[in-house]
């Protein structure tokens, strides 16, 4: 009884913590400043809306094209290098989008090596076309986020194997027609799901659009808070961004309902149709070119810059920023892991629709962009800070207790990344059969003893995965850290933002490489898990 009650309280606690920042943002509509809205309508809002919709449209088309085509080739056909591309095309996930952005600028900008080579060797007067515009941002984000579609679509195509081609052949269709008329409709829920995830990342992105000087809601929220010192404006812009996020969430829920009716078996997953001659090499060339542009060239550019700034690798500041990143990532990973374990156990102890909806709401933070979450968390923290100062008579000279503290930062991280840890822990719990728990209870093991002697030993793998995923996400996280970090607590991501803002891309190479190396770990673990499955 006590366990059930504690589980319910734990669920409601995290639901309240997630709804509080959303409520703060939505409540900003009650304090509309006419002057600010007149300024937004006259000078900013139309640009922000058009830029955001253009970005969503372009990235949506880009990730579907790149992710679906590469997934179809590697899942259904056999060609030279397929085994390598099968897992290597996931590697762009290790590159944060903002690192991809300034690396691609370094490569393809007017002063970059490729454009310079074309001017000097082939007499191209202006080198490559300018990429600092909407098309450049769309291309970079498509390359950074296409793995979301690739992973889900590859799973769908692998599960159907050659069945789609055989069904198409029985209907008199050639392979191209079978792809468009049979395989693509069957895989549509997975493809849409991957696209929605990519669009959520696009809406949440701050670093990439800031590097390209491309105004969207995330950059406008940051500028409103830190350039114009208008928190009200930041809240109202954040409220518009939340509306877009909720539209995407509805699409995601719709996609999940559809996916249940298109699942097929894995009986023919290992069967792939061999390609021969020119078609085989064309498939290898396409996957190779995608891997080259999305991963090899950006990493090679970072390594080139790192060699040129070799002395920076031994600077104390770099390792101090790395230490800050490590401490924040480790602390947040541990906190989120404990919270997610409690949430997953409470859901298991209290089955039912109410518990299902409470956990869904408690894990909603991952869909909220970091800039919005930072504003939503800061406002109640500042109010609580002010209340504490007044109640204890500390006065303003006593300084803030919670604003700009690690506690506030950890809370924002926990709300943002709860879904990542919860998914891994819940998957691990589903593998523990109810009779194992019942057997322990018959032996007199209850409460904390049950957790210590049954759940924790059986969940070691899931807990390790959850902690690792959160650790890597926090290492890469930029907007929350940038807006809520304590004074003199710069991290690797913050230093990258500072260097790229000043155009010093080469100096950002070492912090970027440290983050990229960290990002390799979960991808390699995921790849090994897939191969052993």
Coordinates of C-alpha atoms in Angstrom, one line a residue:
X1 CA 0.0 0.0 0.0
X2 CA 2.8 2.4 0.9
X3 CA 4.7 1.5 -2.3
X4 CA 1.6 2.3 -4.4
X5 CA 1.0 5.6 -2.6
X6 CA 4.6 6.6 -3.0
X7 CA 4.5 5.7 -6.6
X8 CA 1.5 7.8 -7.2
X9 CA 3.1 10.8 -5.4
X10 CA 6.2 10.4 -7.5
X11 CA 4.3 10.4 -10.7
X12 CA 2.3 13.5 -9.7
X13 CA 5.5 15.2 -8.6
X14 CA 7.1 14.9 -12.0
X15 CA 3.9 15.8 -13.8
X16 CA 3.8 19.0 -11.8
X17 CA 7.4 19.8 -12.5
X18 CA 6.8 19.3 -16.2
X19 CA 3.5 21.3 -16.3
X20 CA 4.9 24.2 -14.2
X21 CA 7.2 25.6 -16.9
X22 CA 4.6 25.0 -19.6
X23 CA 2.0 26.8 -17.5
X24 CA 4.4 29.7 -17.0
X25 CA 4.9 30.0 -20.7
X26 CA 1.2 29.7 -21.6
X27 CA 0.2 32.1 -18.8
X28 CA 2.3 34.8 -20.5
X29 CA -0.7 35.4 -22.8
X30 CA -2.4 37.0 -19.8
X31 CA 0.3 39.7 -19.7
X32 CA 0.4 40.8 -23.3
X33 CA 2.5 43.9 -23.7
X34 CA 0.9 45.9 -26.6
X35 CA 4.1 47.7 -27.4
X36 CA 6.1 44.5 -27.6
X37 CA 3.5 42.8 -29.8
X38 CA 3.3 45.8 -32.1
X39 CA 7.1 45.5 -32.5
X40 CA 6.9 41.8 -33.1
X41 CA 4.1 42.1 -35.7
X42 CA 5.9 44.9 -37.5
X43 CA 9.5 43.7 -37.5
X44 CA 10.0 40.1 -36.3
X45 CA 7.0 37.8 -36.3
X46 CA 6.5 37.4 -40.0
X47 CA 10.2 36.7 -40.5
X48 CA 10.3 34.2 -37.7
X49 CA 7.2 32.4 -38.9
X50 CA 8.3 32.2 -42.6
X51 CA 11.9 31.2 -41.6
X52 CA 10.6 28.5 -39.3
X53 CA 8.1 27.0 -41.7
X54 CA 10.6 27.1 -44.6
X55 CA 13.1 25.3 -42.4
X56 CA 10.6 22.7 -41.3
X57 CA 9.5 22.1 -44.9
X58 CA 13.0 21.8 -46.2
X59 CA 14.4 19.7 -43.4
X60 CA 11.3 17.4 -43.6
X61 CA 11.8 16.8 -47.3
X62 CA 15.5 16.4 -46.9
X63 CA 15.5 13.9 -44.1
X64 CA 12.8 11.8 -45.8
X65 CA 14.7 11.7 -49.1
X66 CA 18.1 10.9 -47.5
X67 CA 16.9 8.6 -44.8
X68 CA 14.4 6.6 -46.8
X69 CA 16.6 6.1 -49.8
X70 CA 19.6 4.9 -47.8
X71 CA 17.4 2.7 -45.6
X72 CA 15.8 1.0 -48.6
X73 CA 19.2 0.3 -50.2
X74 CA 20.9 -1.1 -47.1
X75 CA 17.9 -3.1 -45.9
X76 CA 16.8 -4.7 -49.1
X77 CA 19.8 -5.0 -51.5
X78 CA 23.2 -6.5 -51.3
X79 CA 26.0 -4.4 -52.8
X80 CA 29.7 -3.7 -52.2
X81 CA 30.1 -2.0 -48.8
X82 CA 26.6 -2.6 -47.6
X83 CA 27.7 -4.1 -44.3
X84 CA 29.8 -0.9 -43.5
X85 CA 27.1 1.5 -44.6
X86 CA 24.4 -0.4 -42.6
X87 CA 25.8 1.0 -39.4
X88 CA 28.1 3.8 -40.6
X89 CA 25.2 5.8 -41.8
X90 CA 24.1 6.2 -38.2
X91 CA 27.4 8.0 -37.3
X92 CA 26.2 11.5 -38.0
X93 CA 24.2 11.2 -34.8
X94 CA 27.5 11.6 -33.0
X95 CA 27.9 15.0 -34.5
X96 CA 25.9 17.7 -32.8
X97 CA 24.1 19.8 -35.5
X98 CA 26.0 22.9 -34.4
X99 CA 29.3 21.2 -34.9
X100 CA 28.2 19.9 -38.3
X101 CA 27.2 23.5 -39.2
X102 CA 30.5 25.3 -38.6
X103 CA 32.4 22.3 -40.0
X104 CA 30.4 22.5 -43.3
X105 CA 30.9 26.3 -43.3
X106 CA 34.7 25.7 -43.0
X107 CA 34.6 23.3 -45.9
X108 CA 32.2 24.9 -48.4
X109 CA 32.4 28.7 -47.5
X110 CA 34.2 31.1 -49.9
X111 CA 37.5 30.8 -48.0
X112 CA 37.1 27.0 -47.5
X113 CA 39.5 24.5 -49.1
X114 CA 36.9 23.2 -51.7
X115 CA 35.9 26.6 -52.9
X116 CA 39.5 27.8 -53.0
X117 CA 40.6 24.7 -54.9
X118 CA 37.9 25.3 -57.5
X119 CA 39.0 28.9 -58.0
X120 CA 42.7 28.2 -58.2
X121 CA 42.7 24.9 -60.1
X122 CA 39.6 25.2 -62.3
X123 CA 39.3 29.0 -62.6
X124 CA 35.8 29.1 -61.0
X125 CA 35.6 32.8 -60.5
X126 CA 33.5 32.7 -57.3
X127 CA 34.1 29.2 -56.2
X128 CA 31.0 27.4 -54.8
X129 CA 27.7 29.2 -54.3
X130 CA 27.2 31.0 -51.0
X131 CA 25.8 28.7 -48.4
X132 CA 25.0 31.2 -45.6
X133 CA 21.3 31.2 -46.4
X134 CA 18.1 29.1 -45.8
X135 CA 19.3 26.5 -48.3
X136 CA 22.5 26.0 -46.4
X137 CA 20.8 25.6 -43.0
X138 CA 18.3 23.2 -44.5
X139 CA 21.1 21.1 -46.1
X140 CA 23.2 21.0 -42.8
X141 CA 20.2 20.0 -40.7
X142 CA 19.0 17.4 -43.2
X143 CA 22.5 15.8 -43.1
X144 CA 22.5 16.0 -39.2
X145 CA 19.0 14.6 -38.6
X146 CA 18.4 12.2 -41.5
X147 CA 19.6 9.2 -39.3
X148 CA 16.3 9.5 -37.3
X149 CA 14.4 8.5 -40.5
X150 CA 17.1 6.1 -41.6
X151 CA 16.9 4.1 -38.4
X152 CA 13.2 3.8 -38.3
X153 CA 12.7 3.2 -42.0
X154 CA 15.5 0.6 -42.1
X155 CA 13.7 -1.3 -39.3
X156 CA 10.5 -1.2 -41.3
X157 CA 12.2 -2.3 -44.6
X158 CA 14.2 -5.0 -42.8
X159 CA 11.1 -6.5 -41.3
X160 CA 9.4 -6.8 -44.7
X161 CA 12.6 -8.0 -46.5
X162 CA 12.0 -8.9 -50.1
X163 CA 8.3 -9.4 -49.5
X164 CA 7.5 -6.0 -50.9
X165 CA 9.4 -6.7 -54.1
X166 CA 7.7 -10.2 -54.4
X167 CA 4.3 -8.7 -54.0
X168 CA 5.1 -6.0 -56.6
X169 CA 6.4 -8.6 -59.0
X170 CA 3.2 -10.6 -58.6
X171 CA 1.3 -7.5 -59.6
X172 CA 3.5 -7.0 -62.6
X173 CA 5.5 -4.1 -61.1
X174 CA 9.2 -3.4 -61.6
X175 CA 11.4 -2.8 -58.5
X176 CA 10.9 1.0 -58.7
X177 CA 7.1 0.7 -58.9
X178 CA 7.1 -1.9 -56.1
X179 CA 9.0 0.5 -53.9
X180 CA 6.6 3.4 -54.5
X181 CA 3.4 1.5 -54.6
X182 CA 4.0 -1.3 -52.0
X183 CA 7.0 -0.8 -49.7
X184 CA 6.7 3.0 -49.2
X185 CA 3.0 2.9 -48.1
X186 CA 3.8 0.0 -45.7
X187 CA 6.7 1.9 -44.2
X188 CA 5.0 5.3 -44.1
X189 CA 4.2 5.3 -40.3
X190 CA 7.9 4.7 -39.5
X191 CA 9.1 7.3 -42.0
X192 CA 6.6 9.9 -40.6
X193 CA 7.7 9.0 -37.1
X194 CA 11.4 9.6 -38.0
X195 CA 10.5 12.8 -39.8
X196 CA 8.6 14.1 -36.7
X197 CA 11.6 13.4 -34.5
X198 CA 13.8 15.3 -36.9
X199 CA 11.4 18.2 -37.0
X200 CA 11.3 18.4 -33.2
X201 CA 15.1 18.6 -33.2
X202 CA 14.9 21.3 -35.9
X203 CA 12.5 23.4 -33.8
X204 CA 14.6 22.9 -30.7
X205 CA 17.9 23.7 -32.4
X206 CA 19.7 26.8 -31.4
X207 CA 23.4 26.4 -32.3
X208 CA 23.0 25.7 -36.0
X209 CA 20.7 28.6 -36.8
X210 CA 22.8 30.9 -34.6
X211 CA 26.0 30.0 -36.6
X212 CA 24.2 30.7 -39.9
X213 CA 22.6 33.9 -38.5
X214 CA 19.2 32.5 -39.5
X215 CA 16.5 33.9 -37.3
X216 CA 14.0 31.4 -35.8
X217 CA 12.1 31.3 -32.6
X218 CA 14.9 29.8 -30.6
X219 CA 17.4 32.6 -31.5
X220 CA 14.6 35.2 -31.0
X221 CA 13.9 33.8 -27.5
X222 CA 17.7 34.0 -26.6
X223 CA 18.0 37.5 -28.0
X224 CA 14.9 38.7 -26.2
X225 CA 16.2 37.5 -22.9
X226 CA 19.9 38.3 -23.1
X227 CA 20.2 41.1 -25.7
X228 CA 17.0 43.1 -24.9
X229 CA 16.6 41.9 -21.3
X230 CA 12.9 41.3 -21.8
X231 CA 11.8 38.0 -20.2
X232 CA 8.2 38.7 -21.0
X233 CA 9.0 38.8 -24.7
X234 CA 11.0 35.6 -24.4
X235 CA 8.0 33.9 -22.7
X236 CA 5.5 35.0 -25.4
X237 CA 7.8 33.9 -28.2
X238 CA 8.3 30.6 -26.4
X239 CA 4.5 30.2 -26.2
X240 CA 4.3 30.3 -30.0
X241 CA 7.0 27.7 -30.3
X242 CA 5.2 25.4 -27.9
X243 CA 2.1 25.5 -30.1
X244 CA 4.2 24.2 -33.0
X245 CA 5.7 21.5 -30.8
X246 CA 2.2 20.3 -29.7
X247 CA 1.2 20.1 -33.4
X248 CA 4.2 17.8 -34.0
X249 CA 3.2 15.7 -30.9
X250 CA -0.2 15.2 -32.3
X251 CA 1.3 13.9 -35.5
X252 CA 3.6 11.6 -33.5
X253 CA 0.6 10.1 -31.6
X254 CA -1.2 9.7 -34.9
X255 CA 1.8 7.9 -36.3
X256 CA 2.0 5.5 -33.3
X257 CA -1.6 4.4 -33.8
X258 CA -1.0 3.7 -37.5
X259 CA 2.2 1.7 -36.9
X260 CA 0.4 -1.1 -35.1
X261 CA -1.4 -2.2 -38.3
X262 CA 1.6 -2.4 -40.6
X263 CA 4.0 -4.5 -38.5
X264 CA 5.3 -7.5 -40.4
X265 CA 7.4 -10.4 -39.3
X266 CA 11.2 -10.7 -39.5
X267 CA 11.2 -14.1 -41.2
X268 CA 12.8 -12.7 -44.3
X269 CA 15.0 -10.0 -42.7
X270 CA 18.2 -11.7 -43.7
X271 CA 17.3 -12.1 -47.4
X272 CA 18.6 -9.4 -49.6
X273 CA 18.5 -9.1 -53.3
X274 CA 22.0 -8.8 -54.8
X275 CA 22.7 -6.0 -57.2
X276 CA 25.2 -6.5 -60.1
X277 CA 27.4 -4.3 -62.3
X278 CA 26.6 -0.6 -62.6
X279 CA 23.6 -0.7 -60.3
X280 CA 25.7 -2.2 -57.4
X281 CA 28.4 0.4 -57.8
X282 CA 25.8 3.2 -58.1
X283 CA 24.2 2.1 -54.8
X284 CA 27.7 2.0 -53.2
X285 CA 28.5 5.4 -54.6
X286 CA 25.3 7.0 -53.3
X287 CA 25.7 5.6 -49.7
X288 CA 29.4 6.4 -49.8
X289 CA 28.8 10.0 -50.9
X290 CA 26.2 10.5 -48.2
X291 CA 28.5 9.1 -45.5
X292 CA 31.4 11.3 -46.9
X293 CA 29.5 14.5 -46.8
X294 CA 27.5 13.9 -43.5
X295 CA 30.4 12.5 -41.4
X296 CA 33.8 12.0 -43.0
X297 CA 34.4 15.5 -44.3
X298 CA 33.2 17.3 -41.2
X299 CA 35.3 15.1 -38.9
X300 CA 38.3 15.5 -41.2
X301 CA 37.8 19.3 -41.1
X302 CA 37.7 19.2 -37.3
X303 CA 40.9 17.1 -37.2
X304 CA 42.6 19.4 -39.6
X305 CA 41.8 22.4 -37.4
X306 CA 42.8 20.5 -34.3
X307 CA 46.2 19.8 -35.7
X308 CA 46.6 23.5 -36.6
X309 CA 45.7 24.5 -33.0
X310 CA 47.6 21.6 -31.4
X311 CA 48.9 23.8 -28.6
X312 CA 45.3 24.4 -27.4
X313 CA 45.0 20.7 -26.5
X314 CA 47.3 21.4 -23.6
X315 CA 45.6 24.5 -22.3
X316 CA 44.2 24.3 -18.8
X317 CA 41.0 26.1 -19.9
X318 CA 40.0 23.4 -22.3
X319 CA 40.2 20.6 -19.7
X320 CA 38.5 22.8 -17.2
X321 CA 35.5 23.2 -19.6
X322 CA 35.7 19.4 -20.3
X323 CA 35.6 18.9 -16.5
X324 CA 32.5 21.1 -16.2
X325 CA 30.8 19.2 -19.0
X326 CA 31.7 15.9 -17.4
X327 CA 30.5 16.9 -13.9
X328 CA 27.2 18.3 -15.3
X329 CA 26.6 15.3 -17.6
X330 CA 27.5 12.8 -14.8
X331 CA 25.4 14.5 -12.2
X332 CA 22.4 15.0 -14.5
X333 CA 22.7 11.3 -15.7
X334 CA 22.6 10.1 -12.1
X335 CA 19.7 12.4 -11.1
X336 CA 17.6 11.5 -14.2
X337 CA 18.3 7.8 -13.8
X338 CA 17.0 7.8 -10.2
X339 CA 13.9 9.8 -11.2
X340 CA 13.3 7.6 -14.2
X341 CA 13.7 4.4 -12.2
X342 CA 11.1 5.7 -9.7
X343 CA 8.7 6.6 -12.4
X344 CA 9.0 3.3 -14.2
X345 CA 8.6 1.3 -11.0
X346 CA 5.6 3.4 -10.0
X347 CA 4.0 2.8 -13.4
X348 CA 4.6 -1.0 -13.0
X349 CA 3.1 -0.9 -9.5
X350 CA 0.1 1.1 -10.6
X351 CA -1.1 -0.2 -14.0
X352 CA -4.0 1.5 -15.7
X353 CA -4.8 4.4 -18.0
X354 CA -4.3 7.1 -15.4
X355 CA -0.8 5.9 -14.7
X356 CA -0.1 5.6 -18.4
X357 CA -1.1 9.3 -19.0
X358 CA 0.8 10.5 -15.9
X359 CA 4.0 9.0 -17.2
X360 CA 3.4 10.3 -20.7
X361 CA 3.0 13.8 -19.3
X362 CA 6.0 13.4 -17.0
X363 CA 8.2 12.5 -20.0
X364 CA 6.9 15.3 -22.2
X365 CA 9.9 17.5 -21.5
X366 CA 12.0 16.0 -24.3
X367 CA 9.6 17.5 -26.9
X368 CA 10.0 21.0 -25.4
X369 CA 12.9 23.0 -27.0
X370 CA 15.7 23.8 -24.6
X371 CA 15.3 27.6 -24.9
X372 CA 11.6 27.3 -24.0
X373 CA 12.3 25.0 -21.0
X374 CA 15.1 27.3 -19.8
X375 CA 12.6 30.3 -19.8
X376 CA 9.9 28.2 -18.2
X377 CA 12.1 26.9 -15.4
X378 CA 13.8 30.2 -14.7
X379 CA 10.6 32.2 -14.0
X380 CA 9.4 30.1 -11.0
X381 CA 12.9 29.6 -9.8
X382 CA 13.4 33.4 -9.8
X383 CA 10.0 33.8 -8.0
X384 CA 11.0 31.3 -5.3
X385 CA 14.4 32.9 -4.9
X386 CA 12.7 36.3 -4.4
X387 CA 10.4 34.8 -1.8
X388 CA 13.2 33.2 0.1
X389 CA 15.2 36.4 0.2
X390 CA 12.2 38.4 1.4
X391 CA 11.1 35.8 4.1
X392 CA 14.6 35.5 5.6
X393 CA 15.4 39.2 5.3
X394 CA 18.5 38.7 3.2
X395 CA 17.9 41.6 0.9
X396 CA 19.3 41.8 -2.6
X397 CA 22.8 42.1 -1.2
X398 CA 22.4 38.5 -0.1
X399 CA 22.4 37.4 -3.7
X400 CA 20.4 34.7 -5.4
X401 CA 20.1 31.2 -3.9
X402 CA 18.6 29.3 -6.8
X403 CA 19.0 31.5 -9.9
X404 CA 22.1 30.6 -11.8
X405 CA 22.7 27.6 -9.5
X406 CA 23.6 24.0 -10.4
X407 CA 20.4 22.8 -8.8
X408 CA 18.3 24.8 -11.2
X409 CA 20.4 23.6 -14.2
X410 CA 20.0 20.0 -13.0
X411 CA 16.3 20.4 -12.7
X412 CA 16.1 21.7 -16.3
X413 CA 18.2 18.8 -17.5
X414 CA 16.0 16.3 -15.7
X415 CA 12.8 17.7 -17.3
X416 CA 14.4 17.7 -20.7
X417 CA 16.0 14.2 -20.7
X418 CA 13.6 12.2 -18.5
X419 CA 12.1 10.5 -21.6
X420 CA 15.5 9.2 -22.7
X421 CA 16.2 7.4 -19.4
X422 CA 12.6 6.3 -18.9
X423 CA 12.4 4.5 -22.2
X424 CA 15.5 2.5 -21.5
X425 CA 14.5 1.6 -17.9
X426 CA 10.9 0.7 -18.9
X427 CA 12.2 -1.6 -21.6
X428 CA 14.4 -3.3 -19.0
X429 CA 11.5 -3.7 -16.6
X430 CA 9.3 -5.3 -19.3
X431 CA 11.9 -8.1 -19.5
X432 CA 11.4 -9.0 -15.8
X433 CA 8.6 -11.5 -15.6
X434 CA 6.0 -11.0 -12.9
X435 CA 6.6 -14.4 -11.5
X436 CA 10.2 -13.4 -10.6
X437 CA 8.8 -10.6 -8.4
X438 CA 6.2 -12.9 -6.9
X439 CA 8.8 -15.5 -6.0
X440 CA 10.8 -12.9 -4.2
X441 CA 7.7 -11.7 -2.3
X442 CA 7.0 -15.3 -1.2
X443 CA 10.5 -15.4 0.3
X444 CA 9.7 -12.3 2.4
X445 CA 11.5 -9.7 0.2
X446 CA 9.6 -6.5 0.0
X447 CA 10.1 -2.7 -0.5
X448 CA 13.7 -1.6 -0.6
X449 CA 14.9 -5.2 -0.4
X450 CA 13.0 -6.0 -3.5
X451 CA 14.6 -3.1 -5.3
X452 CA 18.1 -3.9 -4.1
X453 CA 18.0 -7.7 -4.5
X454 CA 15.8 -8.2 -7.5
X455 CA 15.2 -5.1 -9.7
X456 CA 18.7 -3.5 -9.6
X457 CA 20.6 -6.7 -10.4
X458 CA 18.3 -7.5 -13.3
X459 CA 18.2 -3.9 -14.6
X460 CA 22.0 -3.4 -14.7
X461 CA 22.1 -3.3 -18.5
X462 CA 19.1 -1.0 -18.9
X463 CA 20.3 1.4 -16.2
X464 CA 23.7 1.6 -17.8
X465 CA 22.2 2.3 -21.2
X466 CA 19.9 5.0 -19.7
X467 CA 22.7 6.7 -17.8
X468 CA 25.0 6.6 -20.9
X469 CA 22.3 8.1 -23.2
X470 CA 21.5 11.0 -20.8
X471 CA 25.3 11.6 -20.2
X472 CA 25.9 12.0 -24.0
X473 CA 22.8 14.2 -24.5
X474 CA 23.9 16.5 -21.7
X475 CA 27.4 16.7 -23.0
X476 CA 26.0 18.0 -26.4
X477 CA 23.3 20.2 -24.9
X478 CA 23.7 23.9 -25.6
X479 CA 20.7 26.2 -25.1
X480 CA 19.8 25.2 -21.5
X481 CA 23.4 25.3 -20.5
X482 CA 24.0 28.6 -22.2
X483 CA 21.0 30.3 -20.6
X484 CA 21.0 28.7 -17.1
X485 CA 24.7 27.9 -16.3
X486 CA 26.2 29.3 -13.1
X487 CA 28.7 32.1 -13.4
X488 CA 32.1 30.9 -14.6
X489 CA 30.7 27.5 -15.4
X490 CA 31.4 27.4 -19.2
X491 CA 31.2 24.0 -20.8
X492 CA 32.5 22.5 -24.1
X493 CA 29.3 23.4 -25.8
X494 CA 29.3 26.9 -24.5
X495 CA 32.9 27.4 -25.6
X496 CA 31.9 26.2 -29.1
X497 CA 29.1 28.7 -29.2
X498 CA 31.5 31.5 -28.1
X499 CA 34.1 30.6 -30.6
X500 CA 31.7 30.2 -33.5
X501 CA 29.9 33.4 -32.7
X502 CA 33.3 35.2 -33.2
X503 CA 34.0 33.2 -36.4
X504 CA 37.0 31.3 -34.7
X505 CA 36.0 27.9 -36.1
X506 CA 39.5 26.5 -35.7
X507 CA 39.5 27.2 -32.0
X508 CA 36.2 25.3 -31.6
X509 CA 37.8 22.1 -33.1
X510 CA 39.2 20.6 -29.8
X511 CA 36.0 21.1 -27.8
X512 CA 34.0 19.7 -30.7
X513 CA 36.2 16.6 -31.1
X514 CA 35.8 15.8 -27.3
X515 CA 32.0 15.9 -27.7
X516 CA 32.1 13.8 -30.9
X517 CA 34.3 11.2 -29.3
X518 CA 31.8 11.0 -26.4
X519 CA 28.9 10.6 -28.9
X520 CA 30.6 7.6 -30.5
X521 CA 30.0 5.4 -27.5
X522 CA 26.2 4.9 -27.6
X523 CA 26.2 4.4 -31.4
X524 CA 28.8 1.7 -31.2
X525 CA 26.9 0.0 -28.3
X526 CA 23.7 0.3 -30.3
X527 CA 25.4 -1.2 -33.4
X528 CA 26.8 -4.1 -31.4
X529 CA 23.4 -4.8 -29.8
X530 CA 21.8 -4.8 -33.3
X531 CA 24.4 -7.2 -34.6
X532 CA 24.0 -9.6 -31.7
X533 CA 20.1 -9.5 -31.8

